Coordinates of C-alpha atoms in Angstrom, one line a residue:
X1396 CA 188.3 149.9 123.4
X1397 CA 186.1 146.9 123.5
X1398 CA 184.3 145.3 126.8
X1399 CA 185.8 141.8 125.8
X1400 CA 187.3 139.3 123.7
X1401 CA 185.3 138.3 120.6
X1402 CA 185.0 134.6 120.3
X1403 CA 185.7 133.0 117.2
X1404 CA 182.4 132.5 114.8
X1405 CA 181.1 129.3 114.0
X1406 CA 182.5 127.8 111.1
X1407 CA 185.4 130.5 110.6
X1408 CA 188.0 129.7 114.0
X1409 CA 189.8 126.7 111.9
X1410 CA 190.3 128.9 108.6
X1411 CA 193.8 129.7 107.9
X1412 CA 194.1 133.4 107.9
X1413 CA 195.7 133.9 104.6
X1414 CA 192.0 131.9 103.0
X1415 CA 190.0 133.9 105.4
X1416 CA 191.6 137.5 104.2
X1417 CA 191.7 136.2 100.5
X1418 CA 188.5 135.2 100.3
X1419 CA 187.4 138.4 101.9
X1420 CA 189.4 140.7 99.8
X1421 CA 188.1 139.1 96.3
X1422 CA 184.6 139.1 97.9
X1423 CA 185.0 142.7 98.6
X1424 CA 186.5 144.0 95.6
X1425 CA 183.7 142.1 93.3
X1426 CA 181.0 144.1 95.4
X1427 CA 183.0 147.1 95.3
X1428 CA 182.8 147.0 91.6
X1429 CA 179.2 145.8 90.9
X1430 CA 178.2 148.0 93.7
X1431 CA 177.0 152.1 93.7
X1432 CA 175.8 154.7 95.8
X1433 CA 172.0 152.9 96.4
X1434 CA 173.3 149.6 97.6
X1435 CA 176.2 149.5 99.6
X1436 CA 176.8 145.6 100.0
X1437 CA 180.8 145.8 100.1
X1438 CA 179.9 147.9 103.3
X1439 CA 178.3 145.0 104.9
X1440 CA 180.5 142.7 103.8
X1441 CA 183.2 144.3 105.7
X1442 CA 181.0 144.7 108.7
X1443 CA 180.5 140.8 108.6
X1444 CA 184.3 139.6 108.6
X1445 CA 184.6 142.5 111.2
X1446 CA 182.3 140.6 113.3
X1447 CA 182.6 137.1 112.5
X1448 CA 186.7 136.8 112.5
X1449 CA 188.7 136.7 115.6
X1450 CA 190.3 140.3 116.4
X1451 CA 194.0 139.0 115.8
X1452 CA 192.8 139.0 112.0
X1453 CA 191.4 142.4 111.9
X1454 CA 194.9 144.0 110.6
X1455 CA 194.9 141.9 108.0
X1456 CA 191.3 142.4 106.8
X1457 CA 191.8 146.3 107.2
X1458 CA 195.3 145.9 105.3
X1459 CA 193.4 143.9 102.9
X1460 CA 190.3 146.6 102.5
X1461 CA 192.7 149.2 101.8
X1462 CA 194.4 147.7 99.2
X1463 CA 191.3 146.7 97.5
X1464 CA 189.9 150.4 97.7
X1465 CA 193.4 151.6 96.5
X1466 CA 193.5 149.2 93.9
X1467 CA 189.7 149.9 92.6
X1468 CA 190.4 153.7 93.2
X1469 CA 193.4 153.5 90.1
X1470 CA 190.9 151.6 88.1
X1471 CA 188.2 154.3 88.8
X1472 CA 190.8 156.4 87.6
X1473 CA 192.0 154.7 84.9
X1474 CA 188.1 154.0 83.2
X1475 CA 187.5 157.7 83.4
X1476 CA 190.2 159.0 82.5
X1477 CA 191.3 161.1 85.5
X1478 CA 194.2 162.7 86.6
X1479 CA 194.6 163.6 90.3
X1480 CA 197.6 165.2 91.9
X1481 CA 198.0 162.5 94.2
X1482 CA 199.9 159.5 93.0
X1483 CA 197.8 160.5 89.7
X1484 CA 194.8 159.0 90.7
X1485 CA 193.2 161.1 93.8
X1486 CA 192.5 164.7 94.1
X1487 CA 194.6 165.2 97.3
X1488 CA 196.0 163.3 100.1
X1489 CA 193.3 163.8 102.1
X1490 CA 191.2 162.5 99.6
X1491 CA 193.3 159.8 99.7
X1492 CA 192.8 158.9 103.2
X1493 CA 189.3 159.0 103.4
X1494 CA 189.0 157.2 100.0
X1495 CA 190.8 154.0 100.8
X1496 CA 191.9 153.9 104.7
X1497 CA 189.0 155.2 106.8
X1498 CA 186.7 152.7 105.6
X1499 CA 187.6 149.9 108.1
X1500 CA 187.7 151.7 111.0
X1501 CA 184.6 153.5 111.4
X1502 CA 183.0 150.0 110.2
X1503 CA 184.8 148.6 113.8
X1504 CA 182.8 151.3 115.1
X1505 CA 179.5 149.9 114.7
X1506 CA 181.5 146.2 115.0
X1507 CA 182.7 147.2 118.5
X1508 CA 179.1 148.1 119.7
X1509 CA 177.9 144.6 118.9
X1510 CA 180.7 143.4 121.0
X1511 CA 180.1 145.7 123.9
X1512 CA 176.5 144.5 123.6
X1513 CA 177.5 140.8 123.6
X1514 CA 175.7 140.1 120.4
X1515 CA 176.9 137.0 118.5
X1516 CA 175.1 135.1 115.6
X1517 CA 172.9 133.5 117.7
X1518 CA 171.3 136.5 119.5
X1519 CA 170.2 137.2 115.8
X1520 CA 166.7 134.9 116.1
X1521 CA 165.8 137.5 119.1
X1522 CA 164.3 141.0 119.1
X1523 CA 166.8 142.1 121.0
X1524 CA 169.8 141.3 119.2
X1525 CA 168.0 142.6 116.0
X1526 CA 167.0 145.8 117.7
X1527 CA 171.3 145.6 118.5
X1528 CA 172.2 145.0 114.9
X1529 CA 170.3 147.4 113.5
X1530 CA 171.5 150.7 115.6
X1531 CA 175.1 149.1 115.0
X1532 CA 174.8 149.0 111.5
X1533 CA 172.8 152.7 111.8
X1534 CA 175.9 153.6 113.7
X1535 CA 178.1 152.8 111.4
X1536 CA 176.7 154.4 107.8
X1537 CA 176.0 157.3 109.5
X1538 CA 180.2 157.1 110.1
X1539 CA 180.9 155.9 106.7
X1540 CA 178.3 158.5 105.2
X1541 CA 179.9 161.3 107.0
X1542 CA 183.4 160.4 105.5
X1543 CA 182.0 160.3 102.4
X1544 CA 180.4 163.7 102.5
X1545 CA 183.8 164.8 103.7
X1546 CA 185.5 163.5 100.6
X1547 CA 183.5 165.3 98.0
X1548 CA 183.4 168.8 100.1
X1549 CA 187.0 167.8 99.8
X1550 CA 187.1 167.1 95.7
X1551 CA 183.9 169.6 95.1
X1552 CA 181.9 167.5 93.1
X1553 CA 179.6 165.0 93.7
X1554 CA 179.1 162.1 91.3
X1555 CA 177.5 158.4 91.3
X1556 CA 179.9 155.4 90.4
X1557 CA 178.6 152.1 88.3
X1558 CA 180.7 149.6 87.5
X1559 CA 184.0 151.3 88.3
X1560 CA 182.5 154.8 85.8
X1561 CA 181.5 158.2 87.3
X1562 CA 178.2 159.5 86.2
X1563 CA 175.8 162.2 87.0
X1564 CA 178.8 164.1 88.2
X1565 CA 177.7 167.8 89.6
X1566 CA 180.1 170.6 90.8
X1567 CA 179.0 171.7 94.5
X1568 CA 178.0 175.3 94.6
X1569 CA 175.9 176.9 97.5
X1570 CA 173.1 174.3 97.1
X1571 CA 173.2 172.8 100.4
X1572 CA 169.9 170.4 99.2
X1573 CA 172.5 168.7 97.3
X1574 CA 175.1 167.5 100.4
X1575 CA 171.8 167.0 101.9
X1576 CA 170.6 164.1 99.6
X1577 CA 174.3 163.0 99.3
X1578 CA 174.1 162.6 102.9
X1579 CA 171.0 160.9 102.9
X1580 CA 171.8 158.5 100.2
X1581 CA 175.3 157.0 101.3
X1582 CA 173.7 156.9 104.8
X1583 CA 170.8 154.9 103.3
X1584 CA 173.4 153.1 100.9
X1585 CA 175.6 151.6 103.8
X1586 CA 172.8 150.5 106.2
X1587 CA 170.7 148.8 103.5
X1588 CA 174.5 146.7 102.7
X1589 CA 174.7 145.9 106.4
X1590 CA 170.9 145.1 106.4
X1591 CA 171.6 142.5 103.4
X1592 CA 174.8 141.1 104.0
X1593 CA 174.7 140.6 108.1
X1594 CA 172.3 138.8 108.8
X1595 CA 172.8 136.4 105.8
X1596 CA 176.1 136.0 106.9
X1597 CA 174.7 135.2 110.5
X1598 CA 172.4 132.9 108.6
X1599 CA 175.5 130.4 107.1
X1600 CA 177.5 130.3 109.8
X1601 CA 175.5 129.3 113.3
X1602 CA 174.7 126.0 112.4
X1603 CA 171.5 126.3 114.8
X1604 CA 170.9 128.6 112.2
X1605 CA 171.0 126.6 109.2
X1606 CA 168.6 124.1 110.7
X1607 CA 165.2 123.9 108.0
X1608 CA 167.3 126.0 105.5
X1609 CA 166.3 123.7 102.9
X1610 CA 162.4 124.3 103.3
X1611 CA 163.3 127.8 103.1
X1612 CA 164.9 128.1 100.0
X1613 CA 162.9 125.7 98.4
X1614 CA 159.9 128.5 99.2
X1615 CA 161.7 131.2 98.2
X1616 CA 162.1 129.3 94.6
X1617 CA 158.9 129.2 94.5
X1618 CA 157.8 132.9 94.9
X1619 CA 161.1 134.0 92.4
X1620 CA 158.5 133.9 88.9
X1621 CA 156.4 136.3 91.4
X1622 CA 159.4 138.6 91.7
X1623 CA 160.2 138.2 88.1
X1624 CA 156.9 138.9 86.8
X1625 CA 156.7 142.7 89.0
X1626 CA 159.9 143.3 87.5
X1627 CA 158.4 142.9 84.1
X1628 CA 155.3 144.7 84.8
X1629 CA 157.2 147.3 86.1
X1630 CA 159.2 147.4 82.7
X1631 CA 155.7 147.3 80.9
X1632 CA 154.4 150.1 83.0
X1633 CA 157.8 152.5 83.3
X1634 CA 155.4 155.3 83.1
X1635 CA 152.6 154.7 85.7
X1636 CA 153.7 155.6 89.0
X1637 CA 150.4 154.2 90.4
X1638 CA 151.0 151.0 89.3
X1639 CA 154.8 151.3 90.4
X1640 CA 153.9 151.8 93.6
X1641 CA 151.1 149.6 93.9
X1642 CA 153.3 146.7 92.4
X1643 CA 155.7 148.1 95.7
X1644 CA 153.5 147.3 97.5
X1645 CA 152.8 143.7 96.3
X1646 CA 156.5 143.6 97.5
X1647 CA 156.2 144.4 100.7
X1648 CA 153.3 142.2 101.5
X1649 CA 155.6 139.6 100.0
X1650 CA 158.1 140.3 102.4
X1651 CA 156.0 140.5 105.5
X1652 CA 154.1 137.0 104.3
X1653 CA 157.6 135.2 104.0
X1654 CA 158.7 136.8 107.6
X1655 CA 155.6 135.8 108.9
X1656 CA 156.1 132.2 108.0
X1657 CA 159.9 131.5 108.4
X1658 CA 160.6 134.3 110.8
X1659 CA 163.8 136.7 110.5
X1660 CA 165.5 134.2 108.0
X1661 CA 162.4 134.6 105.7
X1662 CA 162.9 138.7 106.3
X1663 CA 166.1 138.1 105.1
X1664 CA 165.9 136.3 102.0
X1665 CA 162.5 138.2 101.1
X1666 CA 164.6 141.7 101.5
X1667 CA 167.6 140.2 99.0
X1668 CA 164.3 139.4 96.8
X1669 CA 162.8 143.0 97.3
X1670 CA 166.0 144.7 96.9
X1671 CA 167.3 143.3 93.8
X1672 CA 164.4 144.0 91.9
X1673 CA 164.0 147.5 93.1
X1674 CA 167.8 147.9 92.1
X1675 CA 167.0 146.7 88.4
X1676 CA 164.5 148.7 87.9
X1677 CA 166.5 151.7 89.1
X1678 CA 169.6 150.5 87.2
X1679 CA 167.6 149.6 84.0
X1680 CA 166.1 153.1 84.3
X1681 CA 162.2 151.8 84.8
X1682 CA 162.0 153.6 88.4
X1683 CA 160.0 156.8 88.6
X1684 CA 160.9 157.5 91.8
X1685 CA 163.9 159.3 93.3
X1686 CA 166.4 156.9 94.3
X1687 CA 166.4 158.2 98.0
X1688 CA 162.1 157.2 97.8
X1689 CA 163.7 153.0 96.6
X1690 CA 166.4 153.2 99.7
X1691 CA 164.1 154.2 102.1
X1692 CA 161.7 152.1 101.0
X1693 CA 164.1 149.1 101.3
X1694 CA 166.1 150.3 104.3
X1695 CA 162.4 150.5 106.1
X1696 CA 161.0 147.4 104.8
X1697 CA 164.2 145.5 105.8
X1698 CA 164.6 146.9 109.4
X1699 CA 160.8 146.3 109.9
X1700 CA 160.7 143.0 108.5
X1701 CA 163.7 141.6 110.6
X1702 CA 162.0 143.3 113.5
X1703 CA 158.6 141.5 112.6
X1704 CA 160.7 138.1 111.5
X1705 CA 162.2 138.0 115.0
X1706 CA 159.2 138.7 116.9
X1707 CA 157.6 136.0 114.9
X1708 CA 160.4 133.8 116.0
X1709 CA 160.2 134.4 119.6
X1710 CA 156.5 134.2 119.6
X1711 CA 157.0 130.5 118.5
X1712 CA 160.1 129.6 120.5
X1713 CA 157.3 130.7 123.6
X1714 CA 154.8 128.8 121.9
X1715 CA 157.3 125.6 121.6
X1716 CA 158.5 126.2 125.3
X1717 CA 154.6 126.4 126.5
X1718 CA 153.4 123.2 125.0
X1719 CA 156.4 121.5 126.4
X1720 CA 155.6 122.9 129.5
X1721 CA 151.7 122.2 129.4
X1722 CA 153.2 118.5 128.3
X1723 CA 154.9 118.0 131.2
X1724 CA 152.1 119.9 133.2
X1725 CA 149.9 116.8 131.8
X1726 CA 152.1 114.0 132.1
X1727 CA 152.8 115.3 135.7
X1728 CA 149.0 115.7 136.4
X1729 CA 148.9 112.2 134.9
X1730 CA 151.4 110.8 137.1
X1731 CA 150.3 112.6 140.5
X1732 CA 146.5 111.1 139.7
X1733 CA 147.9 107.9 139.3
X1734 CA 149.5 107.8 142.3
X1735 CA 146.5 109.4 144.4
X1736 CA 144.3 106.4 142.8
X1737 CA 146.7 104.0 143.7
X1738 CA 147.2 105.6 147.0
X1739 CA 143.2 105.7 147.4
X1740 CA 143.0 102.1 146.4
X1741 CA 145.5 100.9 149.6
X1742 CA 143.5 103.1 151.8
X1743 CA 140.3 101.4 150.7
X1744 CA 141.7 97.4 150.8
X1745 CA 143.2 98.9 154.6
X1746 CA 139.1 100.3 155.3
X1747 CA 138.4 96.8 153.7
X1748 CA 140.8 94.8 156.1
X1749 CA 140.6 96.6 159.1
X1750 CA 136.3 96.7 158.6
X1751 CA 136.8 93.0 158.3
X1752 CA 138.9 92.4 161.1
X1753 CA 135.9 94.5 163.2
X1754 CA 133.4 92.5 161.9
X1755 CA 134.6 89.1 162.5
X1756 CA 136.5 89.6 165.8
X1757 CA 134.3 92.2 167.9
X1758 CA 131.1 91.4 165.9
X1759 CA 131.5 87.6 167.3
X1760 CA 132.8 88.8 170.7
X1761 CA 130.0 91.0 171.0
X1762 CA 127.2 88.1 170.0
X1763 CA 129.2 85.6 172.2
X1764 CA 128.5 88.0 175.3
X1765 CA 125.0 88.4 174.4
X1766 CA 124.6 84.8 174.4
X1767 CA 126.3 84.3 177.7
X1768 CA 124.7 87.3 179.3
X1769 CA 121.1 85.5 178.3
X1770 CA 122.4 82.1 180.1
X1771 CA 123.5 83.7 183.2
X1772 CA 120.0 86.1 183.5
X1773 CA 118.5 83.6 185.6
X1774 CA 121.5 82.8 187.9
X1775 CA 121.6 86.9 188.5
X1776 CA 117.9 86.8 189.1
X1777 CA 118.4 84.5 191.6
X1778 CA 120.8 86.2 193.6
X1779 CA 118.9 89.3 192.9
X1780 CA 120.6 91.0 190.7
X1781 CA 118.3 90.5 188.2
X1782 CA 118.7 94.2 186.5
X1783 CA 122.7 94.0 186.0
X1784 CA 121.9 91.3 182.9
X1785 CA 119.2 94.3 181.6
X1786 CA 122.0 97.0 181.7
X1787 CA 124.8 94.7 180.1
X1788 CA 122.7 94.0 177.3
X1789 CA 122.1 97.2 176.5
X1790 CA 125.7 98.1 176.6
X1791 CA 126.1 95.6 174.2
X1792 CA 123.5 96.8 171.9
X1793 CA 125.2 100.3 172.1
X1794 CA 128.6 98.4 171.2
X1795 CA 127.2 96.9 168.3
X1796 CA 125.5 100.5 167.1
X1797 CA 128.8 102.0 167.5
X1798 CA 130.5 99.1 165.8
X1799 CA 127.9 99.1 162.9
X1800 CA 128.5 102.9 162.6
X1801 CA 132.4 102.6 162.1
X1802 CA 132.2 99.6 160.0
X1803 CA 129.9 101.5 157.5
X1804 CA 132.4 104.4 157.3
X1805 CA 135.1 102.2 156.9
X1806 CA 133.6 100.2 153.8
X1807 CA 129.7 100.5 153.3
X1808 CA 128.4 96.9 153.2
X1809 CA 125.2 98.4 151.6
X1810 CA 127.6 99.1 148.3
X1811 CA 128.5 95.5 148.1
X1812 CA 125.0 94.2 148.9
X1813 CA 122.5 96.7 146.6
X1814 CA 125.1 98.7 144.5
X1815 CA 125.8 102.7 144.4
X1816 CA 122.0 103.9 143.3
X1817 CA 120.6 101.1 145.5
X1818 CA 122.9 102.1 148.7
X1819 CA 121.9 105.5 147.8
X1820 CA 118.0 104.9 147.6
X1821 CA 117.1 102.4 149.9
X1822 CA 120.2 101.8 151.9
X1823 CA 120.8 104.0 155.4
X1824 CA 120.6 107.2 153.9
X1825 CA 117.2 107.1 153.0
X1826 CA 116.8 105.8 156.7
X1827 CA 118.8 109.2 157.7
X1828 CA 117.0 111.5 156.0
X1829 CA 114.1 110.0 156.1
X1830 CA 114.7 109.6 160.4
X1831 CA 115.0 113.8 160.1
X1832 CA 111.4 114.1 158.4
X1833 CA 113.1 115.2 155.1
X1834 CA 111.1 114.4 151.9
X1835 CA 113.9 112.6 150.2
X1836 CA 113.7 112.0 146.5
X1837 CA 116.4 110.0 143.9
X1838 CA 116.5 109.8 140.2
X1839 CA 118.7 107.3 138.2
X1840 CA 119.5 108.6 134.7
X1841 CA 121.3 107.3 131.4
X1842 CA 122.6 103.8 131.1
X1843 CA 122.6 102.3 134.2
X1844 CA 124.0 99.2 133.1
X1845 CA 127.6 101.2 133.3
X1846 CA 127.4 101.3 137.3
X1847 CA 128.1 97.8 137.2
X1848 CA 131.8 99.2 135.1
X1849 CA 132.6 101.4 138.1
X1850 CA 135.5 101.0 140.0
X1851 CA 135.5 100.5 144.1
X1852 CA 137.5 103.4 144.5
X1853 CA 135.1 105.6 141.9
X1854 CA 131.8 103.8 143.8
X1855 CA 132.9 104.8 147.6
X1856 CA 134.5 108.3 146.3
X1857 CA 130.3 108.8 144.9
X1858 CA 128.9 107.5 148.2
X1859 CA 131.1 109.3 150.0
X1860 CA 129.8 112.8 148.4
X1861 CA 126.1 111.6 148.8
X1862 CA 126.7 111.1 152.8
X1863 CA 128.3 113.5 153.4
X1864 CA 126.2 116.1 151.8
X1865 CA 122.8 114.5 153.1
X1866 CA 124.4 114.2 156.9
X1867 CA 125.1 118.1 156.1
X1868 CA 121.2 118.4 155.5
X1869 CA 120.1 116.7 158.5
X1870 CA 122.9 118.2 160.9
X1871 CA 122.6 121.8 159.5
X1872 CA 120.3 122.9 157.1
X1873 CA 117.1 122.8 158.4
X1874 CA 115.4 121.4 155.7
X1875 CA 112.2 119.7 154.4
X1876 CA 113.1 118.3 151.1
X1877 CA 116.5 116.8 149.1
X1878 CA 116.3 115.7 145.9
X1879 CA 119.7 113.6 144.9
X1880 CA 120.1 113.2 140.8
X1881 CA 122.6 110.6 139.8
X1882 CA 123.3 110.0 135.9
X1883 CA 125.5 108.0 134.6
X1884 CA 127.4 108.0 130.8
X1885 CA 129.9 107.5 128.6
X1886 CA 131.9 110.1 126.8
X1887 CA 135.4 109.9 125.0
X1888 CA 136.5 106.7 126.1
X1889 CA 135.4 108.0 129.9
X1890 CA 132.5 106.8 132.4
X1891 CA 131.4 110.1 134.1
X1892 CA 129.1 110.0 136.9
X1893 CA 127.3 112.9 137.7
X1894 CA 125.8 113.6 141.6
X1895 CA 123.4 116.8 142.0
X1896 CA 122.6 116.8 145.6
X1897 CA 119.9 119.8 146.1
X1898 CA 117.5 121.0 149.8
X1899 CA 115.9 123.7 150.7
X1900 CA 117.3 124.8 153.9
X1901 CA 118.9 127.6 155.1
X1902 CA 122.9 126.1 154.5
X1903 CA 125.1 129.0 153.5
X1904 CA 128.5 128.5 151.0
X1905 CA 130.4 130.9 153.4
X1906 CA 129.3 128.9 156.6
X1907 CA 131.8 125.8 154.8
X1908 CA 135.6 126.2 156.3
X1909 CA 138.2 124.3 155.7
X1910 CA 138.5 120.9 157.4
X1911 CA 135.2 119.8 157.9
X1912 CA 133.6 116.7 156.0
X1913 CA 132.5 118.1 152.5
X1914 CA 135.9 120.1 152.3
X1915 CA 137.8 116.9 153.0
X1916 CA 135.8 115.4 150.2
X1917 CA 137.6 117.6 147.7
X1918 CA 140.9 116.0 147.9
X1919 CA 139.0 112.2 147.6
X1920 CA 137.5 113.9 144.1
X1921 CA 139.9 115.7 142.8
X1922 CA 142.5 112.6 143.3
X1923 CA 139.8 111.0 141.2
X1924 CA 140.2 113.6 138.1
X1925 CA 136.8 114.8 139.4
X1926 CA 135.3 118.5 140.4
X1927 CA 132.9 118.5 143.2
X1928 CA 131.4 122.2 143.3
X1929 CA 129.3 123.7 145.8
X1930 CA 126.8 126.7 144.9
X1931 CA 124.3 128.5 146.5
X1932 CA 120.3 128.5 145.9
X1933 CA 118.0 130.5 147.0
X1934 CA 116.9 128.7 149.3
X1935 CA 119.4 126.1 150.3
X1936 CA 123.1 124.7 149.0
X1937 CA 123.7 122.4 145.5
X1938 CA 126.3 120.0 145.5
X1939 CA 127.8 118.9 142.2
X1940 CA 130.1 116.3 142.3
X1941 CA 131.7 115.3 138.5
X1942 CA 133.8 111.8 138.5
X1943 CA 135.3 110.4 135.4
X1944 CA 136.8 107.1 135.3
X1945 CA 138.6 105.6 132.0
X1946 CA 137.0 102.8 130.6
X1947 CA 138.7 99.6 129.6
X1948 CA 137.7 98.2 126.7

């Protein structure tokens, strides 16, 4: 009948049986008694143990709820004084079935649907296991309320039962309206017990569950003089139905506020709340509304409330499991910019070395073979070859261009020497643009004294942008003005540097692919925790490099 084995429930898989059953047999004869036709909570009592307790104790809870109901249906007829013709207490034997033994087993109806469904206690937090749990319990008073209307087609009468006495009993005639609301009220009865009972059960027994219970309750504490004090206004005002339903109302905003803050657990305390004091004021005759109007009004607020509680949990359980994952997105974006810097640092001590090693070894080679190129010029004139010592020398000046060339892209000595703005402005790339016949203009803004604070790595990463766009302007763009803005501040513990590198050529953003230098100059930023952007003007390309370094104090 069932897709698979039920595991046990937390908490209840190391009760002996004969505790488990006793326990549920008093619970369910107490509710039995205090219970009637608007509030079915024996119902969902037996649709918890159902659920909760491993199968191989399900013929004793159904042997036990059919002694109960036998045992409560002789005191029903024993406080009313009736005389059946079956065992003296029930009209027939078929009223005796569906009385006492058909209970349990249209409840492991709606039990077995949760099972086929895999729905334990935990699936309970999630929309999905509510939406479950409610067409189960649905399921299962529509069942129980279709035995029930059975039984008093059966007996012919219908009547309401409080604390263990008939009242309002009415012979069925050829009113139909009247199975009708029987119908609708047992149906509405039974769910509105599985709606209470369930999910409290759920609640007490998934210790995941149980986690901030405290908080909880103490809230709830708090709002109880609320509660109270609608009852009594309610008392006060037995004959307003305006205000009754207002004060309704006031009860269900209650019940969404308190889903809203502690998710389907709040729903589920909040409905007890609501429920309770819409069955006083029905039992202590202050309602002026139909009892089916108070059921439906519960059995709607309820289902809706668990519905919004659970949503309200999953929204935060994604709101939990997003900032842990933007956490770790951080501490990983942390972690792979420290390694670029550290990465960028041993690639500019290597530029640092290896331009060193140029300097001192070819640099000295080269002047030593000036030198002894100048000596030998008259021994070559001599023999008449006085134009080889003219061609050498040349070589060698070509040799130290080149040489002077790479050394400056391995580690600008003008950074060392004048600083980043001073590199900049009077260094070799005013000499560049200034070689192409561009009108090149700089601008140093906010503190300077903080370019003394940069790092190496932060200083070539800034000259690196301003080269590379500039050479870009002179290879390409066909301009006749750059202006290059640099500023310079302090902000949250950071030093940002700002470059705005502007002309007024004819460069395009779509002529840029992949590869070449100012794409390569990307990855250098970026590693930086930088943005470099490049935009288009009319005329000519903007280059917007953003560098932040973190100060240490």
């Amino acid at each position: 009948m069932y897709a698979a084995p039920s595991p046990p429930a937390p908490g209840t898989a190391s009760w002996p049986a004969w505790v488990a059953v006793l326990a549920f047999g008093l619970g369910y004869w107490v509710l039995l008694v205090l219970g009637f036709l608007h509030w079915h909570v024996a119902t969902g009592l037996l649709f918890l143990a159902l659920w909760l307790l491993p199968r191989r104790k399900w013929p004793a809870i159904i042997i036990a709820t059919i002694l109960v109901r036998c045992l409560n249906g002789v005191l029903v007829g024993w406080r009313n004084g009736v005389e059946g013709g079956f065992l003296d207490y029930w009209h027939d034997a078929t009223s005796f079935l569906l009385g006492n033994f058909a209970e349990p087993f249209l409840a492991i109806a709606g039990v077995a649907l949760l099972f086929r469904a895999d729905v334990r206690p935990l699936a309970l937090a999630s929309v999905a296991g509510i939406e479950r749990f409610l067409v189960a319990g649905l399921v299962a008073a529509a069942l129980l309320a279709g035995k029930d209307l059975l039984y008093v087609l059966n007996e012919g009468s219908v009547s309401d039962l409080r604390l263990a006495l008939l009242v309002d009993t009415k012979r069925l005639g050829t009113d139909v309206s009247l199975l009708a609301f029987f119908f609708v009220k047992n149906l509405l009865g039974h769910f509105i017990g599985v709606l209470l009972v369930v999910p409290l059960g759920a609640w007490c027994v998934e210790p995941r569950h149980r986690a901030g219970s405290r908080r909880i309750l103490g809230e709830a504490m708090m709002l109880a003089p609320f509660f109270i004090g609608l009852l009594v206004l309610v008392a006060l005002a037995r004959d307003s139905n305006a205000l009754a339903e207002l004060l309704r109302m006031l009860v269900l905003v209650a019940v969404v506020v308190f889903s809203m803050r502690h998710g389907w657990r709040g729903a589920t305390l909040s409905l007890w709340s609501a429920s309770t004091l819409i069955a006083l004021e029905d039992h202590l005759g202050f309602a002026a509304q139909w009892p089916v109007w108070l059921q439906l009004f519960i059995a709607i607020a309820g289902a809706m409330a668990l519905m919004f509680g659970a949503t309200v949990d999953g929204l935060r359980q994604q709101a939990g499991e997003l900032a842990q994952a933007k956490r770790h997105q951080l501490r990983l974006a942390e972690e792979l910019h420290e390694a670029a810097l550290r990465n960028l640092k041993v690639e500019e001590r290597e530029r640092q070395r290896l331009a060193g090693e140029l300097h001192d070894e070819f640099g000295q080679n080269l002047a030593a073979l000036q030198t002894h190129l100048k000596l030998s010029a008259p021994d070559l004139a001599a023999a008449g070859r006085e134009g080889v010592v003219d061609r050498l020398l040349e070589i060698t000046r070509l040799m130290q261009q080149n040489i002077g060339r790479v050394l400056d892209s391995l580690r600008p000595a003008a950074l060392d020497e004048l600083g980043l703005f001073g590199a900049i402005d009077r260094g070799s790339l005013r000499r560049l643009a200034e070689d192409a016949g561009l009108v090149f203009e700089t601008r140093l803004e906010g503190d300077a004294r903080l370019l003394a604070r940069l790092n190496p790595v932060y200083r070539v990463a800034a000259f690196r942008v301003a080269q590379e766009a500039i050479t870009n302007v002179v290879r390409h763009a066909r301009a006749t003005r750059c202006t290059l803005r640099l500023r310079v501040s302090a902000r949250g513990g950071q030093l940002c540097l700002f470059l705005d590198i502007r002309d007024n050529g004819q460069g395009r953003v779509a002529q840029l692919r992949p590869g070449n230098g100012m794409t390569g100059l990307q990855d250098r930023v970026l590693a930086l925790g930088g943005r470099l952007v490049i935009s288009q003007r009319k005329p000519g390309l903007r280059v917007h490099a953003l560098l932040r370094q973190p100060l240490r104090r």
